[in-house]
Short mmCIF file of C-alpha atoms and ligand atoms in Angstrom, two decimals:
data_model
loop_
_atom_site.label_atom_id
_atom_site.label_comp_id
_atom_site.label_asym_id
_atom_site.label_seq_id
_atom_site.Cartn_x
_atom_site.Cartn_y
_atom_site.Cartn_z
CA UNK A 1 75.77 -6.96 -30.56
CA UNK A 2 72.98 -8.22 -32.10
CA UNK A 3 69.94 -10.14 -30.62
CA UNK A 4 70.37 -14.11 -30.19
CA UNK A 5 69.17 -17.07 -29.13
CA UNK A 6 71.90 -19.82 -28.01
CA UNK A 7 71.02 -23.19 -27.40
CA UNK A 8 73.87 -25.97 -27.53
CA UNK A 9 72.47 -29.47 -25.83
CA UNK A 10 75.47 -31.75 -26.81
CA UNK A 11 77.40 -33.07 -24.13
CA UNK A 12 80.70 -33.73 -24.57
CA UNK A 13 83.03 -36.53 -23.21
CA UNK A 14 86.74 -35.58 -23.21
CA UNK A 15 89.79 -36.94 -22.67
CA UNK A 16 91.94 -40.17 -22.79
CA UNK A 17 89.98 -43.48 -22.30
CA UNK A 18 86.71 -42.12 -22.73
CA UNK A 19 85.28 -44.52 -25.20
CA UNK A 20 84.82 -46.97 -21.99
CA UNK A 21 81.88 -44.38 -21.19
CA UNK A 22 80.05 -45.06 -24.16
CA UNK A 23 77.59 -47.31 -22.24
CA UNK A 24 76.35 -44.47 -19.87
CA UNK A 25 75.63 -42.36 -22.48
CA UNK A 26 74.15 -44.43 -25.10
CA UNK A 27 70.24 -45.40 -23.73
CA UNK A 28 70.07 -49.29 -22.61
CA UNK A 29 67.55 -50.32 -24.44
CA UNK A 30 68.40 -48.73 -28.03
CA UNK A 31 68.79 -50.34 -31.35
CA UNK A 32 72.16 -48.89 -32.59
CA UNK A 33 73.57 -48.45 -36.00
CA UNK A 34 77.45 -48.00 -35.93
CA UNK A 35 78.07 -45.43 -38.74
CA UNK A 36 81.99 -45.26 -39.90
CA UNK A 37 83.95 -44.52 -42.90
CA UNK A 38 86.62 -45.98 -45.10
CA UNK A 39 88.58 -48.02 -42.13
CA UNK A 40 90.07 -46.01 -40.21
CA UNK A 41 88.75 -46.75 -36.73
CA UNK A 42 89.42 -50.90 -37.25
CA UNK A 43 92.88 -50.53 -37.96
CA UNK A 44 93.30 -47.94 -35.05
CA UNK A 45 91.73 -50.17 -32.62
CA UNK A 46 89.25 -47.38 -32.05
CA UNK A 47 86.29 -50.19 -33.49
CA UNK A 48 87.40 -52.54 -30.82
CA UNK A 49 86.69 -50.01 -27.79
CA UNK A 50 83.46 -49.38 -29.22
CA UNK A 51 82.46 -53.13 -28.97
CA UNK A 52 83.92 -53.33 -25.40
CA UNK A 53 82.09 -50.16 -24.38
CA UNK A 54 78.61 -51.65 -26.00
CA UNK A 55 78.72 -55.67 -25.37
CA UNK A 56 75.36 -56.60 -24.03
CA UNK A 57 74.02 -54.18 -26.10
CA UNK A 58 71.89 -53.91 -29.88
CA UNK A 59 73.81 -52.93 -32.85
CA UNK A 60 74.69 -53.25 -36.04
CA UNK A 61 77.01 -51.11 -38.40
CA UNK A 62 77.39 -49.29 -41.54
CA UNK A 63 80.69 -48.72 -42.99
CA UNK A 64 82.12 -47.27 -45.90
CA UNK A 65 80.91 -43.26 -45.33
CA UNK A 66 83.33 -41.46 -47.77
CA UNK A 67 84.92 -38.27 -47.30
CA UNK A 68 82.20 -35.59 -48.12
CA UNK A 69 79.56 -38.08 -47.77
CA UNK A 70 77.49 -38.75 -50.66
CA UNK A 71 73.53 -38.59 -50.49
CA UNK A 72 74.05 -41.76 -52.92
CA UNK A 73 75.64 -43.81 -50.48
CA UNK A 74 73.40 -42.23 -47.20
CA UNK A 75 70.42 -43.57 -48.32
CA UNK A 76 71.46 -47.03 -48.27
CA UNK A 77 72.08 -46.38 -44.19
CA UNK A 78 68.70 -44.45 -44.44
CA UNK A 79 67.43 -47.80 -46.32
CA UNK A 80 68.69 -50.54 -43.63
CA UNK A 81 67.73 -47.91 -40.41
CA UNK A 82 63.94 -48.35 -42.09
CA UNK A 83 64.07 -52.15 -42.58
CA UNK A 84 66.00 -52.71 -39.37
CA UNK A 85 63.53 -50.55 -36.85
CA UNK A 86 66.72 -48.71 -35.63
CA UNK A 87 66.89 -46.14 -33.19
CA UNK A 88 69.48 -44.63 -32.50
CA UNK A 89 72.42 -43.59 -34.28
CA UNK A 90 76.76 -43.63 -33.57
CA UNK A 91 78.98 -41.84 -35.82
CA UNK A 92 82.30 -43.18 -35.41
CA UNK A 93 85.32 -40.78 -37.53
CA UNK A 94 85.67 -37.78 -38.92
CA UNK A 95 83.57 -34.58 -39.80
CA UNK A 96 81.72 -36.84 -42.56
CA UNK A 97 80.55 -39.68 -40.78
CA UNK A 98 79.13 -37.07 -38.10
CA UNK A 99 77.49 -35.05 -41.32
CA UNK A 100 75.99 -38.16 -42.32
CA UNK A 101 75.15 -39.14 -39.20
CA UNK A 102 72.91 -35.88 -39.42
CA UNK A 103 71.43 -36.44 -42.93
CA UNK A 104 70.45 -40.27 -42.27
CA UNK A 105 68.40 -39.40 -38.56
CA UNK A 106 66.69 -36.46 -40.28
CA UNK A 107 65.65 -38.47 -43.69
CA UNK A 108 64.41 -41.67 -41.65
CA UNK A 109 61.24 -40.46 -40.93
CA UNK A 110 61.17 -37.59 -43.59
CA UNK A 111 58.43 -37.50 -45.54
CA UNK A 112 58.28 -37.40 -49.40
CA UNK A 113 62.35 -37.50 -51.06
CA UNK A 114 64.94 -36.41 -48.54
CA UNK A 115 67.16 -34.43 -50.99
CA UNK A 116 64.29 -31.71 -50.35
CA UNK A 117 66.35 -31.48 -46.92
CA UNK A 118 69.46 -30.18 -48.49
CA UNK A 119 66.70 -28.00 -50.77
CA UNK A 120 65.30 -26.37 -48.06
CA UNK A 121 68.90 -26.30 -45.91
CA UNK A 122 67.27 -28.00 -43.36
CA UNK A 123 64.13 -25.72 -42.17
CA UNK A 124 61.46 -28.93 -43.12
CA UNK A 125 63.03 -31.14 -40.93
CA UNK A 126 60.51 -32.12 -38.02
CA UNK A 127 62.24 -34.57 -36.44
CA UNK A 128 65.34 -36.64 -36.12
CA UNK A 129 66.17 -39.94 -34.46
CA UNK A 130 69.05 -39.88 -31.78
CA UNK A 131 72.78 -39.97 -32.15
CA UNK A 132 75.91 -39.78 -30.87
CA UNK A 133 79.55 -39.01 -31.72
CA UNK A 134 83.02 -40.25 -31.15
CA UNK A 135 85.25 -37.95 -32.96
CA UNK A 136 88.87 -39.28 -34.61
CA UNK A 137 89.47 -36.01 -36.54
CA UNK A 138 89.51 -32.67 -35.16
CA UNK A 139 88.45 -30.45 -37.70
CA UNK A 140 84.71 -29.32 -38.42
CA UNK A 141 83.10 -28.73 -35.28
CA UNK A 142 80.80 -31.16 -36.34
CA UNK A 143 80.46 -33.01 -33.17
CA UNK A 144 78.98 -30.36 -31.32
CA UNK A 145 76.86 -28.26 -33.44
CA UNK A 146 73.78 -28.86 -35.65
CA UNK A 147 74.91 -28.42 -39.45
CA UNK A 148 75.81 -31.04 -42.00
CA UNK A 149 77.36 -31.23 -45.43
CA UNK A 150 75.91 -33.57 -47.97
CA UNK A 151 76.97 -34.25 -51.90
CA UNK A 152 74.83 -35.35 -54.68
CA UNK A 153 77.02 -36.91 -56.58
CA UNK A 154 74.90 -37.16 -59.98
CA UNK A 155 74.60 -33.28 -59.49
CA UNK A 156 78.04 -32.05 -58.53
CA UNK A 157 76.28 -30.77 -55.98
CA UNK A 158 77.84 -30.19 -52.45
CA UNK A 159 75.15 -28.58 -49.78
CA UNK A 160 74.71 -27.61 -46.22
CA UNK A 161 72.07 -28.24 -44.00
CA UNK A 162 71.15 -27.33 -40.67
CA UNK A 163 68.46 -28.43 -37.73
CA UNK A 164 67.51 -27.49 -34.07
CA UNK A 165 66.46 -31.42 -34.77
CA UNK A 166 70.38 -32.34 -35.41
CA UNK A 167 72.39 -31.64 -32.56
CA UNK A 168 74.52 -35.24 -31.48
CA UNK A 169 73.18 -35.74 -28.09
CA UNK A 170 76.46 -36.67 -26.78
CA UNK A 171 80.29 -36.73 -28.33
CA UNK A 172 83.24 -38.68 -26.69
CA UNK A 173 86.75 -36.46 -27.29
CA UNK A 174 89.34 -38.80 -27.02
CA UNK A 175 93.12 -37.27 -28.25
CA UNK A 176 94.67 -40.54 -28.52
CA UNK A 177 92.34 -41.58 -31.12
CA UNK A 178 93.59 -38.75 -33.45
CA UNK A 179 97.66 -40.14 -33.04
CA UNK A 180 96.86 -42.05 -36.52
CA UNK A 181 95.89 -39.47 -38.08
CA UNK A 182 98.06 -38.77 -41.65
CA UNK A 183 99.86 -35.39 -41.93
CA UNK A 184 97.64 -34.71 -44.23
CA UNK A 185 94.84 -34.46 -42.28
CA UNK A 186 96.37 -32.69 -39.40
CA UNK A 187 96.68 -29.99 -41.87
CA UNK A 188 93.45 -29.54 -43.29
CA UNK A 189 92.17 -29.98 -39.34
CA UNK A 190 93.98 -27.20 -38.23
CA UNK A 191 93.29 -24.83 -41.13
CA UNK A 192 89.65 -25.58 -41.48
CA UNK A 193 89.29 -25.05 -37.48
CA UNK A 194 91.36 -21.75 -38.59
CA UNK A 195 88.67 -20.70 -41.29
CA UNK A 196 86.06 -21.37 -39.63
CA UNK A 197 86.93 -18.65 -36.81
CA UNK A 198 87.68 -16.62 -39.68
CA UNK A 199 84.33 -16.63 -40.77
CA UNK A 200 82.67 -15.28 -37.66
CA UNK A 201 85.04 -13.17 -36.45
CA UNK A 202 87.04 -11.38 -39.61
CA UNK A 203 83.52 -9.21 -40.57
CA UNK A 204 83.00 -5.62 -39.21
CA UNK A 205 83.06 -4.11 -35.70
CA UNK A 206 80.05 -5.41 -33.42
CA UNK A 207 80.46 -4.16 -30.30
CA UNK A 208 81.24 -7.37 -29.41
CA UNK A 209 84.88 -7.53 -27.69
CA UNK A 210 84.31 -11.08 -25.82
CA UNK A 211 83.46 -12.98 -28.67
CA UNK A 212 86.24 -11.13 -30.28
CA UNK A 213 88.85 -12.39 -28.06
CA UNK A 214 87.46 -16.06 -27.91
CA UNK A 215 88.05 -15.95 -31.62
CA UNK A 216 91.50 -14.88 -31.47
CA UNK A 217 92.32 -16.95 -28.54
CA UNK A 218 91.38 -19.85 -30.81
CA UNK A 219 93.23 -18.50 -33.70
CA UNK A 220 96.58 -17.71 -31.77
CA UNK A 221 96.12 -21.24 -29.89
CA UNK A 222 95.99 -23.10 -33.22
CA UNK A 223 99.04 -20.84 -34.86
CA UNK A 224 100.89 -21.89 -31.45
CA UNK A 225 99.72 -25.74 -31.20
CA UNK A 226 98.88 -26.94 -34.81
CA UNK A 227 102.89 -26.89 -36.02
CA UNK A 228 103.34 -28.40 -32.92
CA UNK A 229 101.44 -31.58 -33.89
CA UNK A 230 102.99 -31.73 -36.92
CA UNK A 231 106.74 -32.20 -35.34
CA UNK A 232 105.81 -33.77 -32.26
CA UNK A 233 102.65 -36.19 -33.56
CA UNK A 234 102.95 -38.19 -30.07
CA UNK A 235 102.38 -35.19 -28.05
CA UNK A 236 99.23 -35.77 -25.72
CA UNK A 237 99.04 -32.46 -24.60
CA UNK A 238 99.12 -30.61 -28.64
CA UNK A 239 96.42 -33.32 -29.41
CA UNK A 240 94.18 -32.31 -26.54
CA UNK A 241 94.59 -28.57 -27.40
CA UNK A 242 93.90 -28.57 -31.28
CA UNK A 243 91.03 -30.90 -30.62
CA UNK A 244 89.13 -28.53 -27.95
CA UNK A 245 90.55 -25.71 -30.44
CA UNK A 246 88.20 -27.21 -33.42
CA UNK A 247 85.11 -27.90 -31.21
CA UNK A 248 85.12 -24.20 -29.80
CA UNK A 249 85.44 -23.08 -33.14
CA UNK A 250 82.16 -23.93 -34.68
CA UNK A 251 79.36 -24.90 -31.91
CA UNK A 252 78.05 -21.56 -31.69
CA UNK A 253 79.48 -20.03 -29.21
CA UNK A 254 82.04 -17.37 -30.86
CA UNK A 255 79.37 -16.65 -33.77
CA UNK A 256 76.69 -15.61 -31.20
CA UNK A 257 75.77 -11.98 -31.78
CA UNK A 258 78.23 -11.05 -34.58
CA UNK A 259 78.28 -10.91 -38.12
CA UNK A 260 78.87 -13.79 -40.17
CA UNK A 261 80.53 -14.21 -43.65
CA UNK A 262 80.65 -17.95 -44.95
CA UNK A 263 81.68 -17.06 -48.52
CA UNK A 264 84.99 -18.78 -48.84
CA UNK A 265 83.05 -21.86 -47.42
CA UNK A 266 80.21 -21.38 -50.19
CA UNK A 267 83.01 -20.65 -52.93
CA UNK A 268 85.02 -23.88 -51.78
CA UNK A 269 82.55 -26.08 -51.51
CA UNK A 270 82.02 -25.96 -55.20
CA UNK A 271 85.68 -26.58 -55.71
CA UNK A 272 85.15 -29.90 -53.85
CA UNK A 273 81.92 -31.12 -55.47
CA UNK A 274 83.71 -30.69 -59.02
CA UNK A 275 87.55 -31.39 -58.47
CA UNK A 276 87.49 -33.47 -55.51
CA UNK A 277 90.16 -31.40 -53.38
CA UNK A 278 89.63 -31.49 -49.73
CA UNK A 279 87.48 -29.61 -47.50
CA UNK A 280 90.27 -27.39 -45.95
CA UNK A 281 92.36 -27.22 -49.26
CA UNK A 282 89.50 -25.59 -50.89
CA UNK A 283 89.60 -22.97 -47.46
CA UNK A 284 93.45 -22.44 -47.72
CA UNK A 285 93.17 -21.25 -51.23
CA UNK A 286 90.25 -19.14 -51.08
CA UNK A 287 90.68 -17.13 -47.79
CA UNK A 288 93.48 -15.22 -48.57
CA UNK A 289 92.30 -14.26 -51.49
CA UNK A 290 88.62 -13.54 -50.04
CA UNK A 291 90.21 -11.18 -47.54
CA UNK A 292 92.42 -9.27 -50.11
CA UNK A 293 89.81 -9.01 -52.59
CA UNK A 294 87.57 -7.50 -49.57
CA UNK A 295 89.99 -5.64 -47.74
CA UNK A 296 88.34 -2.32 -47.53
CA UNK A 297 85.02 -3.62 -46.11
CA UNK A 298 86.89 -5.71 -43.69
CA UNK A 299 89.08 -2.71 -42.79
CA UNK A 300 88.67 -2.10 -39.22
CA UNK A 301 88.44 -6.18 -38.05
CA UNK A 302 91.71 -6.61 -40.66
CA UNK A 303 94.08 -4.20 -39.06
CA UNK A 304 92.73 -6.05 -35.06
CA UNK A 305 93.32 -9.14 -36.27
CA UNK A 306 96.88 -7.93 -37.26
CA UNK A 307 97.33 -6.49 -34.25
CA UNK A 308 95.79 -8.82 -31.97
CA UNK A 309 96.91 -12.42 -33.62
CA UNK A 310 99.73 -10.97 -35.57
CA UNK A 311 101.53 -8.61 -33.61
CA UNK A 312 101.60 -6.21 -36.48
CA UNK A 313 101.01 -2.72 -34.61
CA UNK A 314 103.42 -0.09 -36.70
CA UNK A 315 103.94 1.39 -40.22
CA UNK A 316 101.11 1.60 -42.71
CA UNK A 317 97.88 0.43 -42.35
CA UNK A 318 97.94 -1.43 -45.86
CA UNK A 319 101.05 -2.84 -45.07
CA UNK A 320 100.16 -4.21 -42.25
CA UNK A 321 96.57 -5.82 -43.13
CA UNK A 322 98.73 -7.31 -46.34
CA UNK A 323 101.16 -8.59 -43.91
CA UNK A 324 98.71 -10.62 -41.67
CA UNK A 325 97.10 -12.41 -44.93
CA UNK A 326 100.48 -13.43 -46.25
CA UNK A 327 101.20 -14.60 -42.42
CA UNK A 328 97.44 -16.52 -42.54
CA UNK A 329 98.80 -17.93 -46.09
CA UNK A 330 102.25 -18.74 -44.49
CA UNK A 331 100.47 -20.50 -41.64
CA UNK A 332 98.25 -22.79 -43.86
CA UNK A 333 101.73 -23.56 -46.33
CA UNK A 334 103.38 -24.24 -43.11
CA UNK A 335 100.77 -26.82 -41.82
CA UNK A 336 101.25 -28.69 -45.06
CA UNK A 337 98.46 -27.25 -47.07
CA UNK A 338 98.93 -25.62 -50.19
CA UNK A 339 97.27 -22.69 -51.14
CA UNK A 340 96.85 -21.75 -54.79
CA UNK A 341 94.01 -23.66 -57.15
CA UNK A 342 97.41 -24.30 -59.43
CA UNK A 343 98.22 -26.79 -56.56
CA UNK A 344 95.55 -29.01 -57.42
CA UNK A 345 95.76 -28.42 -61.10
CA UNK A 346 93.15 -26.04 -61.63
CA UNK A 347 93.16 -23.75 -63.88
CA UNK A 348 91.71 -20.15 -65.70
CA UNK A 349 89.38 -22.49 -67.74
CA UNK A 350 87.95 -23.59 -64.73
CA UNK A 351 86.40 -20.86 -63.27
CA UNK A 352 83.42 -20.58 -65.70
CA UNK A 353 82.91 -23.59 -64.08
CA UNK A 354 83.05 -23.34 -60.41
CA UNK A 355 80.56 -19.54 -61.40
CA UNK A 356 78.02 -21.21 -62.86
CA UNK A 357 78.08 -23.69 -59.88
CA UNK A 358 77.65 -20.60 -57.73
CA UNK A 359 74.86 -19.72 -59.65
CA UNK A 360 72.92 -22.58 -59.87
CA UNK A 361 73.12 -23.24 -55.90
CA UNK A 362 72.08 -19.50 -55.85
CA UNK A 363 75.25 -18.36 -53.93
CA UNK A 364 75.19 -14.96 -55.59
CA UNK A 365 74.93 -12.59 -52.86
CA UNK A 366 77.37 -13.98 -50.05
CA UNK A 367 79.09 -12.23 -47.25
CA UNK A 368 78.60 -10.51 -44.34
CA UNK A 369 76.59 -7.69 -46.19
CA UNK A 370 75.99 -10.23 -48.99
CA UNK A 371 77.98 -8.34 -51.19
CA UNK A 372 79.89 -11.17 -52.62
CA UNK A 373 78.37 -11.46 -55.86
CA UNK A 374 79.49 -13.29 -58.68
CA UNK A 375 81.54 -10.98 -60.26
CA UNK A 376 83.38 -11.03 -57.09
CA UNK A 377 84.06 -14.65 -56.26
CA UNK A 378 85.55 -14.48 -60.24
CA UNK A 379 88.05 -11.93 -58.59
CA UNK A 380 88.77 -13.72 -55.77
CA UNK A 381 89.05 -16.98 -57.98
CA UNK A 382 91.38 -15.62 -60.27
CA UNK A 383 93.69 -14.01 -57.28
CA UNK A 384 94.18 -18.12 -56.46
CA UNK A 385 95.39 -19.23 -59.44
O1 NZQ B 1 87.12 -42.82 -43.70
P1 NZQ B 1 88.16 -43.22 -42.71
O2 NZQ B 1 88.80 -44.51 -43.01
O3 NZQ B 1 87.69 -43.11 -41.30
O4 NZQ B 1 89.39 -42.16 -42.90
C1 NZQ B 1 89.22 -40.77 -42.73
C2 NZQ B 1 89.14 -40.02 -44.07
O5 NZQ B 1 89.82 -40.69 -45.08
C3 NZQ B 1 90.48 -40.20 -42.13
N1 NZQ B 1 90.52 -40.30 -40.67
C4 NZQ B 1 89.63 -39.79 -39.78
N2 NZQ B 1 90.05 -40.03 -38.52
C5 NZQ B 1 91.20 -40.72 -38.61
C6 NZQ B 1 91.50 -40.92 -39.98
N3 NZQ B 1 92.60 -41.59 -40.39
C7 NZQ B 1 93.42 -42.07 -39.44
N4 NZQ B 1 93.21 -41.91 -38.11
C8 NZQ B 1 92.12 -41.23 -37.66
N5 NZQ B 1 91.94 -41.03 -36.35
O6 NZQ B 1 90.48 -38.86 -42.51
C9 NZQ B 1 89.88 -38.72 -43.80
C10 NZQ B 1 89.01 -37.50 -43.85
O7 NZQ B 1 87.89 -37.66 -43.00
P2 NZQ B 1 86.64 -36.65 -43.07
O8 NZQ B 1 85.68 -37.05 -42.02
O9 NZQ B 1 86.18 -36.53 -44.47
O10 NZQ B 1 87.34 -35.24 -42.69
P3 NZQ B 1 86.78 -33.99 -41.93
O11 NZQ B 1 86.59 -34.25 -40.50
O12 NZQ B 1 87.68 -32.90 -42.34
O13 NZQ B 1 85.31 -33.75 -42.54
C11 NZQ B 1 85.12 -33.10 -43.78
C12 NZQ B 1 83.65 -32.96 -44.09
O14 NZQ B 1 82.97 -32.14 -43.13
C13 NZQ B 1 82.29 -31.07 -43.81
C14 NZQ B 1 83.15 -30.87 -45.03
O15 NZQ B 1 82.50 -30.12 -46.03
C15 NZQ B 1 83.44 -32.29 -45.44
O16 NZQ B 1 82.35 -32.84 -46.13
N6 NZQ B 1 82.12 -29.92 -42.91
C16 NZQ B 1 81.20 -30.01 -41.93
C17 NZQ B 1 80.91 -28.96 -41.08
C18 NZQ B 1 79.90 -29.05 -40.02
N7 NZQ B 1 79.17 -30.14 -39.92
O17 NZQ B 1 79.74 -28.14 -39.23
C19 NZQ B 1 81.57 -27.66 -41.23
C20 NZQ B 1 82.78 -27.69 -42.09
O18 NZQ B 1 82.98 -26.40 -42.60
C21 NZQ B 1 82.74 -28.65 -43.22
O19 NZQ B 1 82.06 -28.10 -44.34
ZN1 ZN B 2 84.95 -25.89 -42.76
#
């Protein structure tokens, strides 16, 4: 195992009815800004418990955070945070409002032009004013750990960041509040909670058997659970599970120690900045393809994962690391998430494209042993078609 430093300092609120907590969590005398996205949370009545939870109390809010937030539309929160004298911050939603949530406390006080943030992935950031979470989607992880995704639009350009300065200081869990969800997003939830396990744990041998088996507990827990909330959206219990499922699966605790890969998150976030497909689509198609392009340096984790998640123990070795990636494919199709760029109607004359992207955000040399060069994401590319 390697040497590491954990530090996680976000508390977390779960359960049903835990929005009415809000006010023990949030300090009394703060200036709030209410961060949300396209609607969601006023139709759901999720807007409403927030007001409840805070009467008595400063705020003001700042809708309309799209879907891999924009740095466009940020700085207009970043804008009215300035001119307001806000202090502390509430991202109400999904993965984006959280991400820009992140962005808007660390560029309030930045000096000089934010986008140097997303630059320098986040190692200039000093400070960063206070926030909070209440999650609707379960999905990135975002409520409990420090990174953030921003786009320039005017660039294409989709980046991560991340900040000892950006953890939420608290995030309320409440399953009820993901019933509305569309199928759609139950999908991509479950798969990119999937991936993201993927991409700490499907690397090399690291003598590192505990965080191991919290990765595959996660990964058989959201093969058992995630079909489950797809024909049985009501169930309290499937909820609950997928949403703990997502949390655990990106705030640090199953990457401590071990190799990490993040290429088929580097390879689809490109796919999103320039065709506009979802976060998890752009995982579902590039995965499989990412771990048969790599199979031989993946070897040994490939044939545990088979084993272990799969139940794959006999016959061929080949055959049976094939067989788990077409079962990780199958899962993805079978949680309503296609899985070939042709889906989304992109095509060969695309990838010249989504390379030179790669280039330009100098994601050359990505992987576990940074091995993924270009000439290998045009492999894994093509393999998606
Ligand atoms: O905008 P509203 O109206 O709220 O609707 C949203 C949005 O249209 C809707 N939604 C959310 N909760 C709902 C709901 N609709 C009905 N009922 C509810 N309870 O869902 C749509 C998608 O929301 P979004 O927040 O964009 O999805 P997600 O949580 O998947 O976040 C995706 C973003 O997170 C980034 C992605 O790149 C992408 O920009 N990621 C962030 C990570 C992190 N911070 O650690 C890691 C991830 O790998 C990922 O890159
Ligand atoms: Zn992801």
């Amino acid at each position: 195992m390697f040497n590491f430093d954990f530090h996680n300092p976000t508390q977390i609120l779960f359960g049903k009815g835990r929005i009415a907590d809000l006010a023990k969590v949030v300090p009394a005398n703060a200036r709030v800004l209410i961060l949300s996205g396209g609607g969601s949370i006023k139709h759901n009545g999720v807007l409403d418990e927030v007001h409840a939870a805070l009467a008595g109390r400063s705020f003001q809010e700042f809708s309309g955070i799209e879907p891999n937030p924009s740095y466009e539309n940020l700085m207009q929160a970043v804008e009215l945070v300035r001119r307001e004298k806000l202090d502390f911050l509430l991202a109400v939603g999904g993965g984006s409002v959280i991400d820009g949530a992140k962005f808007i406390a660390a560029a309030v006080n930045f000096e000089g032009d934010p986008w140097a943030i997303l630059e320098k992935r986040g190692a200039n950031i000093t400070s960063a004013l206070p926030f909070g979470a209440i999650l609707t989607l379960p999905a990135t992880g975002s409520e409990m750990n420090n990174g953030s995704v921003v786009t320039r639009k005017s660039l294409k350009a989709k980046m991560a960041f991340s900040s000892r300065h950006c953890f939420p200081q608290f995030s309320i869990l409440d399953p009820t509040k993901t019933f509305t969800l569309p199928t759609r997003q139950i999908g991509n939830g479950v798969v990119d909670a999937y991936a993201h396990v993927m991409e700490q744990y499907m690397t090399y041998p690291a003598d590192a058997p505990i965080q191991d088996r919290f990765a595959e507990g996660i990964l058989l827990t959201l093969i058992e659970e995630g079909p489950k909330a797809l024909a049985t959206p009501d169930d309290y219990a499937v909820r609950a599970n997928i949403m703990w499922c997502a949390t655990l699966a990106l705030n640090g605790l199953i990457g401590a120690g071990v190799p990490q890969d993040w290429a088929t998150h580097m390879v689809g976030h490109e796919l999103t900045a320039l065709y506009n497909l979802d976060h998890a689509q752009t995982l579902a198609i590039v995965l499989p393809s990412m771990l048969r392009i790599r199979k031989e340096g993946k070897r040994a984790k490939l044939l545990q994962y088979a084993a272990r998640v799969w139940n794959l123990t006999t016959g061929d070795e080949d055959a049976r690391i094939d067989a788990a990636i077409e079962k990780t494919q199958a899962f993805f199709e079978q949680m309503g998430v296609k899985t070939r760029l042709g889906d989304y109607g992109v095509t060969a004359d695309n990838i010249e494209t989504v390379l030179g992207q790669l280039e330009s955000h100098k994601m050359t040399m990505l992987g576990e042993r940074r091995d993924v060069t270009l000439a290998v994401s045009r492999q894994v590319l093509e393999l998606s078609l």
